[in-house]
GROMACS .gro file of C-alpha atoms in nm:
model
  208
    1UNK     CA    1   0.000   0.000   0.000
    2UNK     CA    2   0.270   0.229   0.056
    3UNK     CA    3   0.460   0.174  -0.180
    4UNK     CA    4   0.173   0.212  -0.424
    5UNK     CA    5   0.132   0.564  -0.213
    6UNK     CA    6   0.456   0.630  -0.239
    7UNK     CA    7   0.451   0.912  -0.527
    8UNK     CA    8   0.152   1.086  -0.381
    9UNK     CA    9   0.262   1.071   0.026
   10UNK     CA   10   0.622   1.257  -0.131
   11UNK     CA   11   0.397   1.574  -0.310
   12UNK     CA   12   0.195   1.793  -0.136
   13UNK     CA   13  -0.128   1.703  -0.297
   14UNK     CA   14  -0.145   1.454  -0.052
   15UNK     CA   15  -0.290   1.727   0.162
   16UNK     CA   16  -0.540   1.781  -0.147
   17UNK     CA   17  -0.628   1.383  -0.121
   18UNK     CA   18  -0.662   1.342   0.215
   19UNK     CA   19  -0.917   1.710   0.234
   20UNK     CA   20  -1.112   1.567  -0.035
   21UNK     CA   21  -1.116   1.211   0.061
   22UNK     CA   22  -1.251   1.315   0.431
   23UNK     CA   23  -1.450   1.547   0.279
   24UNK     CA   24  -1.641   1.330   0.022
   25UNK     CA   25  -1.687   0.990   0.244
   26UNK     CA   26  -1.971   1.148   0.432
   27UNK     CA   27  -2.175   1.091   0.134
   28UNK     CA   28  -1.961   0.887  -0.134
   29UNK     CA   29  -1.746   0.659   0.031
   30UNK     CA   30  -1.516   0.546  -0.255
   31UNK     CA   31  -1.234   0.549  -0.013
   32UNK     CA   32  -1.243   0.529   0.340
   33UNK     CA   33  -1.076   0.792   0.429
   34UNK     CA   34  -0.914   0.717   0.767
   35UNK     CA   35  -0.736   0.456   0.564
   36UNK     CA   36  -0.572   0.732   0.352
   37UNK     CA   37  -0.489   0.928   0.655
   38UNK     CA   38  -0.327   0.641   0.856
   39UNK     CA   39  -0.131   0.564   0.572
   40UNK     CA   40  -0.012   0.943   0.507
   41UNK     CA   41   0.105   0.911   0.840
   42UNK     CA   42   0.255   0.607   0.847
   43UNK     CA   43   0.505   0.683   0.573
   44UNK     CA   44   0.602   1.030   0.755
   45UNK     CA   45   0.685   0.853   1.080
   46UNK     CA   46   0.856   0.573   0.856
   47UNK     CA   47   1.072   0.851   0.645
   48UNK     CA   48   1.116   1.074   0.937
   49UNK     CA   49   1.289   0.784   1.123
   50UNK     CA   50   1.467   0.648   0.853
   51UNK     CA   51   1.608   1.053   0.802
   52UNK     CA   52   1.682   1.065   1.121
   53UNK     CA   53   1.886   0.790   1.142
   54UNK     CA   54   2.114   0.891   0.851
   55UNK     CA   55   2.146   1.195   0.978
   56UNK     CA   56   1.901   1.399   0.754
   57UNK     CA   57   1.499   1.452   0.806
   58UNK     CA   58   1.376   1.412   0.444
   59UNK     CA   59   1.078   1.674   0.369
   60UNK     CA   60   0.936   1.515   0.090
   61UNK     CA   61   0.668   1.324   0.372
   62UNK     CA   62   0.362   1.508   0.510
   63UNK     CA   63   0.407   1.740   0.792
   64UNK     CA   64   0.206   1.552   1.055
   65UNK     CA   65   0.081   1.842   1.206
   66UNK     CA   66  -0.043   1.984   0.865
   67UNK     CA   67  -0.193   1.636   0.794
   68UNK     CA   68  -0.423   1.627   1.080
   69UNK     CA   69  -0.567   2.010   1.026
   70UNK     CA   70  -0.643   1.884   0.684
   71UNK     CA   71  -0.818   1.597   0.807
   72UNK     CA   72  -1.023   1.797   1.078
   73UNK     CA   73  -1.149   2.106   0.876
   74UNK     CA   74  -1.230   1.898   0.607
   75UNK     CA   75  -1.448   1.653   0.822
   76UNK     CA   76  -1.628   1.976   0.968
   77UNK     CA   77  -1.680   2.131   0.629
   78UNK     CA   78  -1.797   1.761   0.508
   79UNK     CA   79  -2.032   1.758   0.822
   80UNK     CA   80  -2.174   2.170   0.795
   81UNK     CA   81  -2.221   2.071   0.414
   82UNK     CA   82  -2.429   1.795   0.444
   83UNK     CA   83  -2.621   1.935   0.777
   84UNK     CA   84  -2.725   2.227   0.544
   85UNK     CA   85  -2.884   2.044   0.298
   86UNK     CA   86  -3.052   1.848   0.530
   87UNK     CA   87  -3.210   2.158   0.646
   88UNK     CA   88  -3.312   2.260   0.350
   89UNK     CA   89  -3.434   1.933   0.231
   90UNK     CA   90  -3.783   1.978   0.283
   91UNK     CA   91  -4.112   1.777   0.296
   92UNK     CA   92  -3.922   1.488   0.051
   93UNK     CA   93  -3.634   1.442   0.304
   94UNK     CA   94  -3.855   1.446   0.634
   95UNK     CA   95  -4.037   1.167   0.419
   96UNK     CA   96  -3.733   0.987   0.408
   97UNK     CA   97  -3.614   1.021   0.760
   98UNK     CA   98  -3.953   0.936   0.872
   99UNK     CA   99  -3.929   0.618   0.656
  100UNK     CA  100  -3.591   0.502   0.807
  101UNK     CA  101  -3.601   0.388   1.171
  102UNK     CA  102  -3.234   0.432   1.221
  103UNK     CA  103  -3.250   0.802   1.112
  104UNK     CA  104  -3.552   0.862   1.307
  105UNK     CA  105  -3.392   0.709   1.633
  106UNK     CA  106  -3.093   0.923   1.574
  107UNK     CA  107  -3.290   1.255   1.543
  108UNK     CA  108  -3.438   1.199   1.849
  109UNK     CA  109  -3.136   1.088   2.033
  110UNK     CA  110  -2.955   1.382   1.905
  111UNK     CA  111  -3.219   1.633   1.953
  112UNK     CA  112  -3.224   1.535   2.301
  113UNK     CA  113  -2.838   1.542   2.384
  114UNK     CA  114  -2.793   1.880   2.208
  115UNK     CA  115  -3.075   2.054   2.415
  116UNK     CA  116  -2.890   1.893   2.744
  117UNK     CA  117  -2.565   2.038   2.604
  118UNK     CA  118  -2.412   1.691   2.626
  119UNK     CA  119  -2.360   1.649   2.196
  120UNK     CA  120  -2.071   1.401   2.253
  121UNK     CA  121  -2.326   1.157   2.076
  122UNK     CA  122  -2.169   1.353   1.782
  123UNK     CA  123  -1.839   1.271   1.868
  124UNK     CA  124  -1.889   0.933   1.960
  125UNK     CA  125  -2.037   0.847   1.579
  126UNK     CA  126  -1.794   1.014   1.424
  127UNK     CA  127  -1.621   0.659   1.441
  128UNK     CA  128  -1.903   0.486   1.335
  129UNK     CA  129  -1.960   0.362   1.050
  130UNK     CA  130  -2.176   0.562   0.839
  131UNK     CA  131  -2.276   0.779   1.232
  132UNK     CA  132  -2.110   1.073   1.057
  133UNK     CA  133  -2.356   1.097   0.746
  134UNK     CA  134  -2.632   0.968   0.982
  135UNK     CA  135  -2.594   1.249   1.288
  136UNK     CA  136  -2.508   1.516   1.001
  137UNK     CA  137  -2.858   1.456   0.868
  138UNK     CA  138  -3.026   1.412   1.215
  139UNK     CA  139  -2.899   1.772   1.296
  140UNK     CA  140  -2.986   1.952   0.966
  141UNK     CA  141  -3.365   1.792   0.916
  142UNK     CA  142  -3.448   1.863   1.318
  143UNK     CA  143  -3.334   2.228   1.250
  144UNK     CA  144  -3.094   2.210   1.501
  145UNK     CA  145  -2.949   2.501   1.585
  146UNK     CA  146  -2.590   2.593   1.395
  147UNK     CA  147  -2.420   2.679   1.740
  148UNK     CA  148  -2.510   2.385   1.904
  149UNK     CA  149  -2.405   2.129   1.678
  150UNK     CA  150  -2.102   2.289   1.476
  151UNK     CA  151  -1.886   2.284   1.843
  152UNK     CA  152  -1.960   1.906   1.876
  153UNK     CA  153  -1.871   1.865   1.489
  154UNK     CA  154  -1.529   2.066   1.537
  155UNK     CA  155  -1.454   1.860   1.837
  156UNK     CA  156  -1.563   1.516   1.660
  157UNK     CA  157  -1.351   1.636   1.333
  158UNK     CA  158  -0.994   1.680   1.542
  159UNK     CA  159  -1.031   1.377   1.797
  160UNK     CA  160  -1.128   1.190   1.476
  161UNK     CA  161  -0.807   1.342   1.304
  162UNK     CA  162  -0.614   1.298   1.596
  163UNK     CA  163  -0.646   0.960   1.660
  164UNK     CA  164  -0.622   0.834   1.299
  165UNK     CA  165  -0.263   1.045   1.263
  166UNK     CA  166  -0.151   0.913   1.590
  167UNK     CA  167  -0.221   0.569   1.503
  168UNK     CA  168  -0.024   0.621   1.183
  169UNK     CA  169   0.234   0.834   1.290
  170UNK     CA  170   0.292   0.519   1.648
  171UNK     CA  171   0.264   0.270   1.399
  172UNK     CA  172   0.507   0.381   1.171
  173UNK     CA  173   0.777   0.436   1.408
  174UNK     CA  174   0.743   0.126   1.566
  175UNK     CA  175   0.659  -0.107   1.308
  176UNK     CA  176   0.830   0.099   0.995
  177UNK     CA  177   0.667   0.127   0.698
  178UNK     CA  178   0.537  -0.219   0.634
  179UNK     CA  179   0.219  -0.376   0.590
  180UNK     CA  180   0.210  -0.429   0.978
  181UNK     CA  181   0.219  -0.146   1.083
  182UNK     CA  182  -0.057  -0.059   0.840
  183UNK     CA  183  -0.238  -0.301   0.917
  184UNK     CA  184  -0.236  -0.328   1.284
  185UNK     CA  185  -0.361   0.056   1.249
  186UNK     CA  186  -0.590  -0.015   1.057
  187UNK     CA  187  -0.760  -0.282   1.293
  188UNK     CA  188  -0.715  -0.005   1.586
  189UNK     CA  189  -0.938   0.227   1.380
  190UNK     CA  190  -1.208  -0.026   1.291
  191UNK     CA  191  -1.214  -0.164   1.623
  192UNK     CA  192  -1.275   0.185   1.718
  193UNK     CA  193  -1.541   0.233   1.494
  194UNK     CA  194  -1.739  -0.098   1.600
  195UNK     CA  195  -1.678   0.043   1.966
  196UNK     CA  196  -1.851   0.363   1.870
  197UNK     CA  197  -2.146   0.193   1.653
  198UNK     CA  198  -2.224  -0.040   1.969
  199UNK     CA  199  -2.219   0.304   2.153
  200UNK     CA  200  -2.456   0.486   1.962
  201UNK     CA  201  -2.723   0.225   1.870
  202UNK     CA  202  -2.745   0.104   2.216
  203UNK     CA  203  -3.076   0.172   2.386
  204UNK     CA  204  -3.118   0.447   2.639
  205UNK     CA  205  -3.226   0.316   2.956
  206UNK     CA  206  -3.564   0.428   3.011
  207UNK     CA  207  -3.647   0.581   3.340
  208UNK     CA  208  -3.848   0.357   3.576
   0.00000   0.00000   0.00000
C-alpha cells in the first residue's frame, strides 16, 4: 500500500487527497478515508525515522501536524455541508427520515443530547460507520441550531483526526513502513469504529 502511495505521500497534494477524501466519504465513500490518513502518516513517521537515522529529516513526507488540520477542517466542512442540505431538504427528506427507523432514532437521540448540552453523541459516531452521514442529517432535518451542533462537529472532526494520525504516525515508528504497521492501524481504527457503533445504537435506559 505504501509503496503504491509512495509518489503521492512525497507531493503535497497529498494534503489535497486526504481534504477531499474526508470530505467526500460522508456521502460517497469510494475510499475510506481514515485509511488514507493512517497511511499518510505512516510513511512520515517511517521517512522521518529512517532521516533521522542517517542523519538527515527528508521533507518530501507530510508534515504531521499539517496532515491532521487537513483531516479535521475537512471533516467539519464535510459535516456543515451535508447538515445544510438536510435543512433545507424539505417535505421529501422528512419523508425519508420518517421512513428510516435508524434516522428517526438518531434525530431523536440527538435532539435530546444537544438541548442537554451533552452532543458528545456527535463525537462518539464520528467513528461509526456511516454515524457521521447519519448524525449530520439528524442535525440539519431537526433544525438544530448551527451553534449547538457545529462545536460538537469541530470537536468530533480533530479527535477523529487525531487519533487516525496518531495511530499512523505510532505505527510507523514502531513497526516501519510495512504492511504491519498498516495493518495493525488499521484494525485499531475499525475496532474503534465498531466500539462507537455499539455506543450509539445502544438503547437508552428508560427511566423507571
Amino acid at each position: 500500500m505504501l509503496e503504491s502511495l509512495g509518489a503521492l505521500t512525497s507531493s503535497p497534494w497529498i494534503y489535497v487527497a486526504v481534504a477531499l477524501s474526508v470530505l467526500l466519504d460522508i456521502v460517497v465513500p469510494v475510499l475510506p478515508s481514515g485509511v488514507l490518513v493512517i497511511t499518510a502518516a505512516t510513511a512520515a513517521a517511517a521517512a522521518g525515522t529512517a532521516g533521522t537515522a542517517a542523519g538527515a529529516v527528508p521533507h518530501e513526507v507530510p508534515d504531521i501536524l499539517v496532515l491532521l488540520l487537513c483531516a479535521a477542517t475537512a471533516s467539519v466542512l464535510g459535516d456543515l455541508a451535508v447538515y445544510r442540505l438536510a435543512w433545507r431538504g424539505g417535505e421529501r427528506l422528512d419523508r425519508a427520515i420518517a421512513r428510516s427507523r435508524r434516522l428517526t432514532t438518531a434525530q431523536e437521540r440527538l435532539g435530546t443530547a444537544l438541548s442537554r448540552g451533552g452532543g458528545i453523541l456527535v463525537v462518539i459516531a464520528r467513528f461509526a460507520p456511516a454515524g457521521r452521514s447519519i448524525v449530520s442529517l439528524a442535525a440539519g432535518a431537526a433544525h438544530r441550531k448551527v451553534r449547538e451542533f457545529l462545536p460538537w462537529s469541530a470537536l468530533a472532526g480533530v479527535a477523529w483526526a487525531g487519533y487516525s494520525v496518531a495511530l499512523g504516525y505510532f505505527g510507523g515508528q514502531w513497526l516501519g513502513a510495512s504492511w504491519l504497521a498498516t495493518g495493525v492501524s488499521l484494525l485499531a481504527l475499525f475496532a474503534a469504529g465498531a466500539g462507537a457503533a455499539f455506543l450509539v445504537r445502544r438503547p437508552r435506559p428508560t427511566a423507571a
